[in-house]
mmCIF file of C-alpha atoms and ligand atoms in Angstrom:
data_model
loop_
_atom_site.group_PDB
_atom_site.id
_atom_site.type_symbol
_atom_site.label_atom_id
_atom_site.label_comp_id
_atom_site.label_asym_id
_atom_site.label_seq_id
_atom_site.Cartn_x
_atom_site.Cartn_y
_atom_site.Cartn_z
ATOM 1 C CA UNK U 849 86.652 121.284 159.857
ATOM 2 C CA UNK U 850 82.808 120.236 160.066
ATOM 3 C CA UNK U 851 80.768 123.023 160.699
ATOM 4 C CA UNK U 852 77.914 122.593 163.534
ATOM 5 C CA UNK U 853 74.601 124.951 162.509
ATOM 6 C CA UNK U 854 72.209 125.588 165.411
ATOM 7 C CA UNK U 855 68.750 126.924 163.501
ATOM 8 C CA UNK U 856 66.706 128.672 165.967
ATOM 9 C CA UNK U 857 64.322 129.967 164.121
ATOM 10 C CA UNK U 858 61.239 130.921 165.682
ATOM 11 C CA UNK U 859 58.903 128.126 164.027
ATOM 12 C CA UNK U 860 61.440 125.750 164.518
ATOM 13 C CA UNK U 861 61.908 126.488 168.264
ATOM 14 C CA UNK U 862 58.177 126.244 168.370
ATOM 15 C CA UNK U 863 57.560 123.204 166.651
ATOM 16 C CA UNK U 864 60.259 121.857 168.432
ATOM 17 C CA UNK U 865 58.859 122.424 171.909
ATOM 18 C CA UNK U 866 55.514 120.551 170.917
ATOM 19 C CA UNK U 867 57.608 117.619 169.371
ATOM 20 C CA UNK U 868 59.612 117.343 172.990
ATOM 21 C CA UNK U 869 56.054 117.270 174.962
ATOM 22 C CA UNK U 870 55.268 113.694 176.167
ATOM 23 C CA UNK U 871 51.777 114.757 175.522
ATOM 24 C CA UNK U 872 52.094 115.014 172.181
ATOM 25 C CA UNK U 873 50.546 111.893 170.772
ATOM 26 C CA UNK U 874 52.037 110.015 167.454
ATOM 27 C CA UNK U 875 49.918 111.910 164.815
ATOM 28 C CA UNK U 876 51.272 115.017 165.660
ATOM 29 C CA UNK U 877 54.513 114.264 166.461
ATOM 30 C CA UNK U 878 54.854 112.778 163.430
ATOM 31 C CA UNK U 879 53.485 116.207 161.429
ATOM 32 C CA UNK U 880 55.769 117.940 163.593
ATOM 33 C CA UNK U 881 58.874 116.201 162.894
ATOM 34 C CA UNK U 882 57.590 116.770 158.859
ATOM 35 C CA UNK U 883 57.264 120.341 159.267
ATOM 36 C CA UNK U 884 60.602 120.896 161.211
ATOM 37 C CA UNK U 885 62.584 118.642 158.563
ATOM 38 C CA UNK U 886 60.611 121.133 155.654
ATOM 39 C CA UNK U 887 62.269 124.194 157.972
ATOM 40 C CA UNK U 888 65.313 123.085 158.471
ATOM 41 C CA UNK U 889 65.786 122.013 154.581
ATOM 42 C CA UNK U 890 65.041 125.473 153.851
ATOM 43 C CA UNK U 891 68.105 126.346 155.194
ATOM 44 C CA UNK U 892 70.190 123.166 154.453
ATOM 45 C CA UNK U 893 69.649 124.108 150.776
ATOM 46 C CA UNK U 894 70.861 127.334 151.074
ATOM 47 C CA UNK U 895 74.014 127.213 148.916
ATOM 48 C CA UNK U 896 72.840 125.143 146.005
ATOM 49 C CA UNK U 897 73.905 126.588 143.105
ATOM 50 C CA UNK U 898 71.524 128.576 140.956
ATOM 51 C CA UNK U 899 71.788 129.168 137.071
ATOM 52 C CA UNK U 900 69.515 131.556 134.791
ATOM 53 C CA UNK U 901 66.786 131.083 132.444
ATOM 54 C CA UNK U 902 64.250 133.114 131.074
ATOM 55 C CA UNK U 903 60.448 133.109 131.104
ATOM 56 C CA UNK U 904 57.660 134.838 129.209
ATOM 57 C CA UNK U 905 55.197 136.434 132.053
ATOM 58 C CA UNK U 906 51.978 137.744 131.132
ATOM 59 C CA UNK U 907 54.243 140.984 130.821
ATOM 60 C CA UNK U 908 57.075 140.650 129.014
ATOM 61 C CA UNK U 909 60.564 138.267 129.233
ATOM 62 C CA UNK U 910 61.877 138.027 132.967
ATOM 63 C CA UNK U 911 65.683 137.058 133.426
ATOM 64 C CA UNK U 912 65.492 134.711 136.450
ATOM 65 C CA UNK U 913 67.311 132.008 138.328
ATOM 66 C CA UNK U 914 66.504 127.878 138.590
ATOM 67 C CA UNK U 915 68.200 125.484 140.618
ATOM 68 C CA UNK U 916 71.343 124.252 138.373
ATOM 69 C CA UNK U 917 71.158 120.295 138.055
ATOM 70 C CA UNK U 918 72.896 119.527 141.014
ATOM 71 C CA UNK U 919 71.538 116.059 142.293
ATOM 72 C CA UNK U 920 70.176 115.641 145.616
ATOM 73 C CA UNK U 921 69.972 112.453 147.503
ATOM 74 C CA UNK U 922 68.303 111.860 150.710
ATOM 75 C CA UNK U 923 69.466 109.093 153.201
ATOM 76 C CA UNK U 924 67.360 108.611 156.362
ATOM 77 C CA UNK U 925 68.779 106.259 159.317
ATOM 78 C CA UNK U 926 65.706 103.793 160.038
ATOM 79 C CA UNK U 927 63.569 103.844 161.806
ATOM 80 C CA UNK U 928 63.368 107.161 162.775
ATOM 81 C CA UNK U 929 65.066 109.092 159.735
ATOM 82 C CA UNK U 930 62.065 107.685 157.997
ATOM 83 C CA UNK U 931 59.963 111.115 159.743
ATOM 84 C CA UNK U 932 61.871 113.415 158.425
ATOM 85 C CA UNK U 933 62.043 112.442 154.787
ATOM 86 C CA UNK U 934 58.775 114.065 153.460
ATOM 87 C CA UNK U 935 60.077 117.772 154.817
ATOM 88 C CA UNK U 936 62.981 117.555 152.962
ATOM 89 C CA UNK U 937 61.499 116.174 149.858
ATOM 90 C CA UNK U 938 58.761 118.246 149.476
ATOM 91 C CA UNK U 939 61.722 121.288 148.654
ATOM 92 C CA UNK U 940 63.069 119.034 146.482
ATOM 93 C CA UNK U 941 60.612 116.466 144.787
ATOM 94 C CA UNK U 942 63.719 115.045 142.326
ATOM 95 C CA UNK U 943 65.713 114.258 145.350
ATOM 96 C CA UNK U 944 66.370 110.251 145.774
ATOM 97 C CA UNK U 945 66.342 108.301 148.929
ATOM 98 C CA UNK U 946 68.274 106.271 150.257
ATOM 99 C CA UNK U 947 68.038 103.825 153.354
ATOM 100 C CA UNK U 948 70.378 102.422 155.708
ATOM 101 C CA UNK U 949 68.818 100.574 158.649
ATOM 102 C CA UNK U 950 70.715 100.815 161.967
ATOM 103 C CA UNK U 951 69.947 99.473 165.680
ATOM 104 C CA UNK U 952 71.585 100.757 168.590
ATOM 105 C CA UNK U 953 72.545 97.913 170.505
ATOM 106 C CA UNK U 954 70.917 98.378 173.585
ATOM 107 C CA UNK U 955 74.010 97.144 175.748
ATOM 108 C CA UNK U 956 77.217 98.421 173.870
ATOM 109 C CA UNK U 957 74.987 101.638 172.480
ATOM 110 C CA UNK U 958 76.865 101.024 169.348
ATOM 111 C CA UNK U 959 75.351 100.847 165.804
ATOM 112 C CA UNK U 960 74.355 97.444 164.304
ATOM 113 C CA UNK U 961 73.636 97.992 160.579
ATOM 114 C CA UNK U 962 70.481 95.293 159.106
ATOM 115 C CA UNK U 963 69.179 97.014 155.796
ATOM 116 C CA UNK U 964 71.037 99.295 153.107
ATOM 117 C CA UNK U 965 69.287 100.589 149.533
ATOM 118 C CA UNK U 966 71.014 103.491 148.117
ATOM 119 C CA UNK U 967 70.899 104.832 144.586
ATOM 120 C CA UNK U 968 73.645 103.517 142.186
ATOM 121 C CA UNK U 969 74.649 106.797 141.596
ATOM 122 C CA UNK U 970 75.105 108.451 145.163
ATOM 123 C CA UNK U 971 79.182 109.713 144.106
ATOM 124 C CA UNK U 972 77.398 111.912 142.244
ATOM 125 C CA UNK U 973 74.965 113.613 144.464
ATOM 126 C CA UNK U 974 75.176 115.618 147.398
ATOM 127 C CA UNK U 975 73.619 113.745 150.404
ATOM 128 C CA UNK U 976 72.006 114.427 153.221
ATOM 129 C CA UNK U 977 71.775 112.168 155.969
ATOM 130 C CA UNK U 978 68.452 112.545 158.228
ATOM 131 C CA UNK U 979 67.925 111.105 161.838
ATOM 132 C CA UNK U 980 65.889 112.652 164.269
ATOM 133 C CA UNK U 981 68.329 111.896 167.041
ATOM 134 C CA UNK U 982 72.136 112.731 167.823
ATOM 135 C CA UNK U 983 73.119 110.739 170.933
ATOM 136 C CA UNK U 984 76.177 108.861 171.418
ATOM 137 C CA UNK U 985 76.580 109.801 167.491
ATOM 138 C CA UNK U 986 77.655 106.207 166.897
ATOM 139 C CA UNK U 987 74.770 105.651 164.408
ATOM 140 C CA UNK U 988 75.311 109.049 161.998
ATOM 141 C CA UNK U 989 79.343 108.392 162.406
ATOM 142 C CA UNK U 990 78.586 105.014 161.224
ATOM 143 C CA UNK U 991 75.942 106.072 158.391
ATOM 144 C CA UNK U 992 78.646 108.239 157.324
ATOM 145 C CA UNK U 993 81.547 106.296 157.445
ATOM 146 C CA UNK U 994 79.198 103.996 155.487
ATOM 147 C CA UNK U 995 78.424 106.501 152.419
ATOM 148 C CA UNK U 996 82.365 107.673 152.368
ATOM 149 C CA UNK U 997 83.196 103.546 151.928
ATOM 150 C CA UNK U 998 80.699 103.465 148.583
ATOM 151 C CA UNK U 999 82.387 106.624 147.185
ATOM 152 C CA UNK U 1000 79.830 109.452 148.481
ATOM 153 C CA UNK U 1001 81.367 113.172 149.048
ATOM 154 C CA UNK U 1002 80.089 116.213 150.126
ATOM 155 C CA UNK U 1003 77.324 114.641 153.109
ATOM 156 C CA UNK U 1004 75.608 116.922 155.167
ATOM 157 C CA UNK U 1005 73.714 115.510 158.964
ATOM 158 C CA UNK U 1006 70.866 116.860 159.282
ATOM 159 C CA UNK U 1007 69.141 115.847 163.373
ATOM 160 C CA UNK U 1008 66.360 117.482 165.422
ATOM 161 C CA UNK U 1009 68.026 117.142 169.122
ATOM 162 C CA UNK U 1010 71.771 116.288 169.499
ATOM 163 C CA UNK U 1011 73.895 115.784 172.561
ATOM 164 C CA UNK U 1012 77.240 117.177 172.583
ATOM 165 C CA UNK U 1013 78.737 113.991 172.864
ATOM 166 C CA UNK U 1014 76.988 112.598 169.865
ATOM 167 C CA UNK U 1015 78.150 116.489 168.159
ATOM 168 C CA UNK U 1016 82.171 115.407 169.174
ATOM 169 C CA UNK U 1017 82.194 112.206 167.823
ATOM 170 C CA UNK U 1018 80.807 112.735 164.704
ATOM 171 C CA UNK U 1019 82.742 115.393 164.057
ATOM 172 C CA UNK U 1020 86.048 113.600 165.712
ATOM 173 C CA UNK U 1021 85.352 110.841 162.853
ATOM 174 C CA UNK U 1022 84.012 113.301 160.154
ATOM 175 C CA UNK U 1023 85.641 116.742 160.499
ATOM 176 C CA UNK U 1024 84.775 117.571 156.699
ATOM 177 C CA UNK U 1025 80.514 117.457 156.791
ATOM 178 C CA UNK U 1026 78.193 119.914 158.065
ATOM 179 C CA UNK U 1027 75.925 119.531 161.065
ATOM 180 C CA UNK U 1028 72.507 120.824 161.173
ATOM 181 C CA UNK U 1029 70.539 120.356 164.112
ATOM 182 C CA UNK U 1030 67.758 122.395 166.131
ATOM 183 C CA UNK U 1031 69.039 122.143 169.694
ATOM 184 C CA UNK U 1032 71.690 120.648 171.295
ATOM 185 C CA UNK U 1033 70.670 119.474 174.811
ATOM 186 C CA UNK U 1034 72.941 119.426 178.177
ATOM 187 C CA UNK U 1035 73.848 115.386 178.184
ATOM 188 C CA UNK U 1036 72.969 111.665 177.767
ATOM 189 C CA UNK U 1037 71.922 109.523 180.876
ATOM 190 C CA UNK U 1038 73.371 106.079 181.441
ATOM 191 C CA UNK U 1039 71.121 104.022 178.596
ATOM 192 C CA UNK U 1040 72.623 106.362 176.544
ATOM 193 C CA UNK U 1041 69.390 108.937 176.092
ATOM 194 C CA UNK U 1042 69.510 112.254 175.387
ATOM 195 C CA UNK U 1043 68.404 114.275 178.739
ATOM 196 C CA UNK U 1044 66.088 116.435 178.512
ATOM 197 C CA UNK U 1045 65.459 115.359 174.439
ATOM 198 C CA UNK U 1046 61.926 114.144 173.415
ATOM 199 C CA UNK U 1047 62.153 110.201 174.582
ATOM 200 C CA UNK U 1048 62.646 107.685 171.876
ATOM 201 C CA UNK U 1049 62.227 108.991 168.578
ATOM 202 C CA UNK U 1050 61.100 105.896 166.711
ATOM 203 C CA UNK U 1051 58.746 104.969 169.303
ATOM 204 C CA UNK U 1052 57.017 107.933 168.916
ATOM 205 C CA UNK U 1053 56.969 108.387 165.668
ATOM 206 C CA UNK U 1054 55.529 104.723 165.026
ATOM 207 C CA UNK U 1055 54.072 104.150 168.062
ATOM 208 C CA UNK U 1056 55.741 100.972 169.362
ATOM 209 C CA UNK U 1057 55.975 101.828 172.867
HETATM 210 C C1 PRP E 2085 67.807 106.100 167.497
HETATM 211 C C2 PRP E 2085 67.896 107.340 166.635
HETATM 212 C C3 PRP E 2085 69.283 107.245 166.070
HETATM 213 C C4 PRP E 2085 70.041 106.618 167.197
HETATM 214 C C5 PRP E 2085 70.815 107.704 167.887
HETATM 215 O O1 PRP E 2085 67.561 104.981 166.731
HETATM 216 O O2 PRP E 2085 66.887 107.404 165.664
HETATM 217 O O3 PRP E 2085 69.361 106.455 164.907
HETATM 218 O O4 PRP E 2085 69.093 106.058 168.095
HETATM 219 O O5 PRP E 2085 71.629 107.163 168.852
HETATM 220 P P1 PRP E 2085 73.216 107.193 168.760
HETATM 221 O O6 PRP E 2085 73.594 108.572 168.352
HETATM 222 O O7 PRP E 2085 73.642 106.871 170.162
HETATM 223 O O8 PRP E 2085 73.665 106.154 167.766
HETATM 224 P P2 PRP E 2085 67.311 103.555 167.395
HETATM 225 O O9 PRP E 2085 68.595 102.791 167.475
HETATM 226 O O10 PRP E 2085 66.537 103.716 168.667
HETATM 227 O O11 PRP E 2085 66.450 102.796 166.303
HETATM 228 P P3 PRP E 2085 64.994 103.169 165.727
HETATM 229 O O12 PRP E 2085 65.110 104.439 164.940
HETATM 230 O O13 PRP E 2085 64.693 101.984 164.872
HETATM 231 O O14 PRP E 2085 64.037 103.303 166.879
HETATM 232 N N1 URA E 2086 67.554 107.536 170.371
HETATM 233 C C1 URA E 2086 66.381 108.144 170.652
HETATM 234 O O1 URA E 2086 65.366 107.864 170.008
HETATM 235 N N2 URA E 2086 66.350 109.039 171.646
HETATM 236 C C2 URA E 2086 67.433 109.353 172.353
HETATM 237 O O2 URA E 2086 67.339 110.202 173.258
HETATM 238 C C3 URA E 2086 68.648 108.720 172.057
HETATM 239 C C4 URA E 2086 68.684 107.815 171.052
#
């Protein structure tokens, strides 16, 4: 059964709140949506596996842990994915990334897929799929679906804002991943926003609007 994590942090919350202000021009929204991905990875990373090593300190030998060579990749959903990649890469600087470009088609609301580059080797890593947004969830059910076609297992969604609607249908499609998001808001309006949300996420984070 997919798992749906609510992270309500403090700094999240915070950072969050300034993100969802329509007075928050595109420079700072986009550090803000940086910053929030770097939080949230904190926590998406939690139950990589560890293995130990040993050091020389200035003092003598210390017995510690490193991250065990488990391989990370990183797969935003253009456009708006794109402003969260830098958070969750700074944890992890090894990590690949991965691009699939999807449109929501403005009448049907459903997913219309124009670009894909992901590394050869993504049945070997554990992915994590980053998009701002969680609305009708026909774009991360189709990213997904997507990455499960080319062999990918263990994918975890990681979104600022989701919509319950957006929450059951990617987990009606995908009951085996793990949602992470920072809020999930009361509902979408008729084009298919999410109400109260922060407005359109690429637009703001590119300033095309
Ligand atoms: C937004 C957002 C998601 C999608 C969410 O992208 O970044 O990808 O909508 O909506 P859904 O859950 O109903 O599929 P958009 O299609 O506006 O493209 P953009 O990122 O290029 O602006
Ligand atoms: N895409 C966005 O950018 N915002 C929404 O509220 C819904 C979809």
């Amino acid at each position: 059964m997919s798992n749906v994590h609510v992270m309500n942090h403090p700094l999240i919350q915070h950072k969050l709140t300034l993100i969802r202000d329509k007075e928050t021009g595109a420079k700072e929204f986009r550090e803000l949506v940086e910053e929030v991905a770097l939080l949230m990875a904190y926590e998406v990373y939690r139950d990589l596996p560890l293995e130990e090593t040993e050091v020389e300190t200035p003092i003598g030998k210390a017995t510690c842990q490193v991250i065990s060579g488990k391989k990370i990749g990183i797969v935003p959903i253009l456009r708006a994915g794109l402003g969260m990649v830098d958070g969750m890469t700074k944890l992890i600087p090894t990590a690949k990334v991965g691009h699939i470009g999807l449109y929501r088609d403005p009448e049907t609301l459903e997913p219309v897929e124009y670009y894909c580059k992901l590394p050869p080797d993504i049945h070997e890593r554990d992915l994590i799929v980053v998009d701002p947004m969680l609305a009708t969830g026909g774009s991360a059910a189709a990213a997904v679906r997507f990455l499960k076609e080319k062999g990918a297992r263990g994918i975890k969604l990681v979104c600022l804002i989701a919509a319950p609607e957006g929450i059951a249908r990617v987990r009606g499609e995908h009951d085996d991943i793990d949602i992470f998001v920072a809020a999930v808001d009361e509902k979408l309006n008729s084009h298919g926003y999410i109400v109260p949300g922060l407005g359109d996420a690429g637009d703001r984070l590119f300033g095309t609007k």
